[in-house]
Amino acid sequence: MSLEVNNLTKIYKLKKRMTKTAVDGISFSIPTGEIVGFIGPNGAGKSTTIKMMTGILAPDRGSVSIDGLNFKKNRKQIMMKTGVVFGQKSVLCWDIPVLDTLKLFKDMYRIPDETYKRNMEMFSDILGIDEFINQPPRLLSLGQRMKADLAASLIYDPDILFLDEPTIGIDVLSKERIRNFIKKINEERHTTIILTTHDVSDIETLCEKIIIIDKGILIYNGTLPDLKDRYQTTDLEEIIKKIYIAGERKDA
Ligand SMILES: Nc1ncnc2c1ncn2[C@@H]1O[C@H](COP(=O)(O)OP(=O)(O)O)[C@@H](O)[C@H]1O
Ligand SMILES: [Mg+2]
């Protein structure tokens, strides 16, 4: 599914009539089947943008369109076709075995038996979820919990997947498994993927396209090779640091 974001804006209301413009007129479009790295320093507005793109938050201005559908008219249709994972917050029921939540999703999303079976096999093969599927999330490690969350967000074959820091705080081996999994899903199902991460290797191994935001404003939207060309270096970490520092200077 393609995604189009137009002049997207979110203004949080704070105490004493103060406001904070977290996302300030962002526009971009992502064609079907791409993996896009959505990056920016802490507080840039990434999670807020993802919440608006997934219908969790309503924008104050602007619009989100997914394959021509919008949340006002086609909320349910969009929900059935999009998946989202927040590294810092699970969608799973804390006290219930992971398997029970997946079964609940099977009913909620009316997943055919074959699809469910095929997906569960894949999640076991690549993510190893069978090792902890009978445990509730509260007993899982962060890496296991993330794998369970990925399974829950992909069990119904969404066409577009939003991943907000899915590798945060996770060991190298689990990280690699998660990366391979994301890659495979994209290759086999052409799932469009929007990935927020602070991990440069996540971006290097997964993303051809990059969108950078800072203070709610779009800073860069283009390919990874073009970004490296522009900065005349292949060291992505160095490039990102330069961009973030330039943002801080503008403040001073
Ligand atoms: N619920 C909220 N109420 C008020 N301000 C918020 C809220 N959520 C986020 N913010 C502020 O909006 C800005 C963007 O936050 P966020 O979207 O979480 O950034 P990121 O995910 O890029 O770190 C930050 O300054 C943050 O403090
Ligand atoms: Mg965030």
Coordinates of C-alpha atoms and ligand atoms in Angstrom, one line a residue:
M1 CA 0.0 0.0 0.0
S2 CA 1.2 3.5 -0.7
L3 CA 1.2 6.2 1.9
E4 CA 0.7 9.9 1.5
V5 CA 1.2 12.5 4.2
N6 CA 0.2 16.1 3.5
N7 CA 1.1 19.1 5.7
L8 CA 0.7 16.9 8.8
T9 CA 0.7 18.9 12.0
K10 CA 0.2 18.1 15.6
I11 CA 0.0 20.7 18.4
Y12 CA 0.0 19.3 21.9
K13 CA -1.8 21.3 24.5
L14 CA 0.2 21.8 27.6
K15 CA -0.6 23.4 31.0
K16 CA -1.5 27.1 31.3
R17 CA -2.6 27.5 27.7
M18 CA 0.9 26.6 26.5
T19 CA 1.3 24.5 23.4
K20 CA 4.0 22.4 21.7
T21 CA 4.1 22.0 18.0
A22 CA 5.5 18.4 17.8
V23 CA 4.9 18.0 14.0
D24 CA 4.9 21.1 11.9
G25 CA 3.6 20.7 8.3
I26 CA 5.3 17.5 7.2
S27 CA 4.6 16.1 3.7
F28 CA 5.9 13.0 2.0
S29 CA 4.8 10.0 0.0
I30 CA 5.9 6.4 0.2
P31 CA 5.2 4.0 -2.7
T32 CA 4.1 0.4 -2.2
G33 CA 6.8 -2.0 -1.1
E34 CA 9.4 0.4 0.1
I35 CA 11.3 0.2 3.4
V36 CA 11.8 3.8 4.6
G37 CA 14.0 4.8 7.5
F38 CA 12.2 7.5 9.5
I39 CA 14.9 9.1 11.6
G40 CA 15.6 12.1 13.8
P41 CA 16.9 13.0 17.2
N42 CA 14.9 12.4 20.4
G43 CA 11.8 14.7 20.5
A44 CA 11.9 15.3 16.7
G45 CA 8.3 14.2 16.4
K46 CA 8.7 10.7 14.9
S47 CA 6.4 8.9 17.3
T48 CA 3.8 11.6 17.0
T49 CA 3.9 11.3 13.2
I50 CA 3.6 7.5 13.4
K51 CA 0.6 7.9 15.8
M52 CA -1.1 10.2 13.2
M53 CA -0.3 7.8 10.4
T54 CA -1.9 4.9 12.3
G55 CA -5.0 6.7 13.4
I56 CA -4.0 6.7 17.1
L57 CA -3.8 10.6 17.2
A58 CA -5.9 13.0 15.0
P59 CA -3.8 15.6 13.3
D60 CA -4.5 19.3 14.0
R61 CA -3.9 20.1 10.3
G62 CA -3.1 18.1 7.2
S63 CA -4.0 14.6 6.2
V64 CA -2.9 11.0 5.9
S65 CA -4.0 8.9 3.0
I66 CA -3.3 5.2 2.7
D67 CA -4.0 3.8 -0.8
G68 CA -6.3 6.7 -1.3
L69 CA -8.2 5.9 2.0
N70 CA -8.4 8.2 5.0
F71 CA -9.2 7.7 8.7
K72 CA -12.3 9.9 8.6
K73 CA -14.1 7.8 6.1
N74 CA -12.3 4.4 6.0
R75 CA -11.0 3.9 9.5
K76 CA -11.8 0.2 9.7
Q77 CA -10.5 -0.6 6.3
I78 CA -7.2 1.0 7.0
M79 CA -6.9 -0.7 10.4
M80 CA -7.3 -4.1 8.8
K81 CA -4.4 -3.4 6.5
T82 CA -1.9 -1.7 8.8
G83 CA 0.3 -3.0 11.6
V84 CA 2.2 -1.0 14.1
V85 CA 4.8 -1.9 16.7
F86 CA 6.1 0.5 19.4
G87 CA 9.4 -0.5 20.9
Q88 CA 8.5 1.2 24.2
K89 CA 4.9 0.1 24.5
S90 CA 3.4 -3.4 23.8
V91 CA 0.1 -4.0 22.1
L92 CA -0.1 -7.4 23.8
C93 CA -2.1 -8.2 26.9
W94 CA 0.4 -8.1 29.7
D95 CA -0.9 -11.1 31.8
I96 CA -2.2 -13.4 29.0
P97 CA -0.1 -16.0 27.1
V98 CA 1.1 -14.6 23.8
L99 CA -0.6 -17.4 22.0
D100 CA -4.0 -16.4 23.4
T101 CA -3.6 -12.9 22.1
L102 CA -2.6 -14.2 18.7
K103 CA -5.7 -16.4 18.7
L104 CA -7.8 -13.4 19.7
F105 CA -6.3 -11.5 16.7
K106 CA -7.2 -14.4 14.5
D107 CA -10.9 -13.9 15.3
M108 CA -10.8 -10.1 15.3
Y109 CA -9.2 -9.9 11.9
R110 CA -11.0 -13.0 10.6
I111 CA -7.7 -14.6 9.5
P112 CA -8.2 -17.8 7.5
D113 CA -6.9 -21.0 9.1
E114 CA -4.2 -21.4 6.4
T115 CA -2.9 -17.9 6.7
Y116 CA -2.8 -18.2 10.5
K117 CA -0.9 -21.5 10.3
R118 CA 1.5 -20.3 7.6
N119 CA 2.3 -17.2 9.5
M120 CA 2.7 -19.0 12.9
E121 CA 5.2 -21.4 11.2
M122 CA 7.2 -18.5 9.8
F123 CA 7.2 -16.6 13.1
S124 CA 8.6 -19.8 14.8
D125 CA 11.2 -20.4 12.0
I126 CA 12.6 -16.9 11.9
L127 CA 11.7 -15.3 15.2
G128 CA 11.6 -18.5 17.4
I129 CA 8.3 -17.4 19.0
D130 CA 7.4 -21.0 19.7
E131 CA 10.0 -20.9 22.6
F132 CA 7.9 -18.5 24.6
I133 CA 4.5 -18.4 23.1
N134 CA 2.8 -19.9 26.1
Q135 CA 4.1 -17.2 28.4
P136 CA 2.6 -13.8 29.1
P137 CA 4.5 -10.8 28.0
R138 CA 5.3 -9.8 31.6
L139 CA 7.6 -12.8 31.9
L140 CA 9.4 -12.2 28.6
S141 CA 12.7 -10.4 27.9
L142 CA 12.6 -7.3 25.9
G143 CA 13.8 -9.1 22.8
Q144 CA 11.2 -11.8 23.2
R145 CA 8.5 -9.3 23.8
M146 CA 9.5 -7.4 20.6
K147 CA 9.3 -10.7 18.6
A148 CA 5.9 -11.4 20.1
D149 CA 4.8 -7.8 19.2
L150 CA 6.1 -8.2 15.6
A151 CA 4.1 -11.5 15.3
A152 CA 0.9 -9.8 16.6
S153 CA 1.3 -6.9 14.2
L154 CA 1.9 -9.2 11.2
I155 CA -0.4 -12.2 11.9
Y156 CA -3.2 -10.6 9.8
D157 CA -0.9 -9.9 6.8
P158 CA -1.0 -6.1 6.8
D159 CA 0.1 -4.2 3.6
I160 CA 1.8 -1.5 5.6
L161 CA 3.8 -1.8 8.8
F162 CA 5.0 0.9 11.1
L163 CA 7.9 0.1 13.4
D164 CA 8.8 2.6 16.1
E165 CA 12.2 1.7 17.5
P166 CA 11.7 -2.0 17.2
T167 CA 15.4 -2.8 18.1
I168 CA 15.8 -0.5 21.1
G169 CA 17.6 -2.1 24.0
I170 CA 17.8 -5.5 22.2
D171 CA 20.9 -7.7 22.0
V172 CA 22.8 -8.1 18.8
L173 CA 21.6 -11.6 17.9
S174 CA 17.9 -10.8 18.4
K175 CA 18.4 -7.5 16.5
E176 CA 19.8 -9.5 13.6
R177 CA 16.9 -11.9 13.7
I178 CA 14.4 -9.0 13.7
R179 CA 16.2 -7.3 10.8
N180 CA 16.2 -10.5 8.7
F181 CA 12.5 -10.9 9.5
I182 CA 11.6 -7.4 8.5
K183 CA 13.6 -7.9 5.2
K184 CA 11.9 -11.2 4.5
I185 CA 8.4 -9.8 5.1
N186 CA 9.1 -6.9 2.7
E187 CA 10.6 -9.1 0.0
E188 CA 7.9 -11.8 0.1
R189 CA 4.8 -9.8 0.7
H190 CA 5.9 -6.4 -0.6
T191 CA 4.8 -4.9 2.7
T192 CA 5.5 -1.2 2.9
I193 CA 7.6 -0.6 6.0
I194 CA 8.2 2.7 7.9
L195 CA 11.0 2.1 10.4
T196 CA 12.1 4.4 13.2
T197 CA 15.5 3.6 14.6
H198 CA 18.6 5.1 16.2
D199 CA 20.6 2.1 15.0
V200 CA 22.7 2.9 12.0
S201 CA 23.1 -0.8 11.0
D202 CA 19.3 -1.1 10.9
I203 CA 19.2 1.7 8.3
E204 CA 22.2 0.4 6.4
T205 CA 20.9 -3.1 6.1
L206 CA 17.2 -2.4 5.5
C207 CA 16.5 1.1 4.1
E208 CA 17.0 2.4 0.6
K209 CA 14.9 5.5 1.4
I210 CA 15.4 7.9 4.3
I211 CA 13.2 10.5 5.7
I212 CA 14.8 12.7 8.4
I213 CA 12.9 15.1 10.6
D214 CA 14.0 17.5 13.3
K215 CA 11.8 19.6 15.6
G216 CA 8.7 18.5 13.7
I217 CA 10.1 19.6 10.3
L218 CA 11.2 17.6 7.3
I219 CA 15.0 17.8 6.8
Y220 CA 15.6 15.2 4.2
N221 CA 13.6 12.9 2.0
G222 CA 15.6 10.8 -0.5
T223 CA 17.7 7.7 -1.1
L224 CA 20.5 6.6 1.2
P225 CA 23.1 6.7 -1.6
D226 CA 22.1 10.3 -2.4
L227 CA 22.4 11.3 1.2
K228 CA 25.9 9.8 1.3
D229 CA 26.8 11.6 -1.9
R230 CA 25.6 14.9 -0.5
Y231 CA 27.9 14.6 2.5
Q232 CA 30.7 13.0 0.6
T233 CA 31.1 10.1 3.0
T234 CA 29.7 6.6 3.4
D235 CA 29.8 7.0 7.2
L236 CA 26.1 7.2 8.0
E237 CA 26.7 7.8 11.7
E238 CA 28.8 10.8 10.9
I239 CA 26.2 12.2 8.5
I240 CA 23.4 11.9 11.0
K241 CA 25.6 13.5 13.7
K242 CA 26.2 16.4 11.4
I243 CA 22.6 16.9 10.7
Y244 CA 21.6 16.8 14.3
I245 CA 24.3 19.2 15.3
A246 CA 23.2 21.6 12.6
G247 CA 19.7 21.5 14.1
E248 CA 21.0 22.3 17.5
R249 CA 23.0 25.3 16.2
K250 CA 19.9 26.7 14.5
D251 CA 18.4 26.9 18.0
A252 CA 21.3 28.7 19.6
Ligands
LIG1 N1 1.3 13.6 24.9 C1 2.2 14.7 24.8 N2 1.9 15.9 25.4 C2 2.7 16.9 25.2 N3 3.9 16.9 24.5 C3 4.2 15.7 23.9 C4 3.4 14.5 24.0 N4 4.0 13.5 23.4 C5 5.1 14.1 22.8 N5 5.3 15.4 23.2 C6 6.4 16.3 22.8 O1 6.3 16.4 21.4 C7 7.7 16.3 20.9 C8 7.8 15.2 19.9 O2 7.7 13.9 20.6 P1 7.8 12.5 19.9 O3 6.9 12.5 18.8 O4 7.6 11.5 21.0 O5 9.3 12.5 19.4 P2 10.3 11.3 18.9 O6 9.5 10.1 18.8 O7 10.9 11.8 17.7 O8 11.3 11.2 20.0 C9 8.6 16.3 22.1 O9 9.0 17.6 22.4 C10 7.7 15.7 23.1 O10 8.2 16.1 24.4
MG2 MG 9.6 8.2 19.7

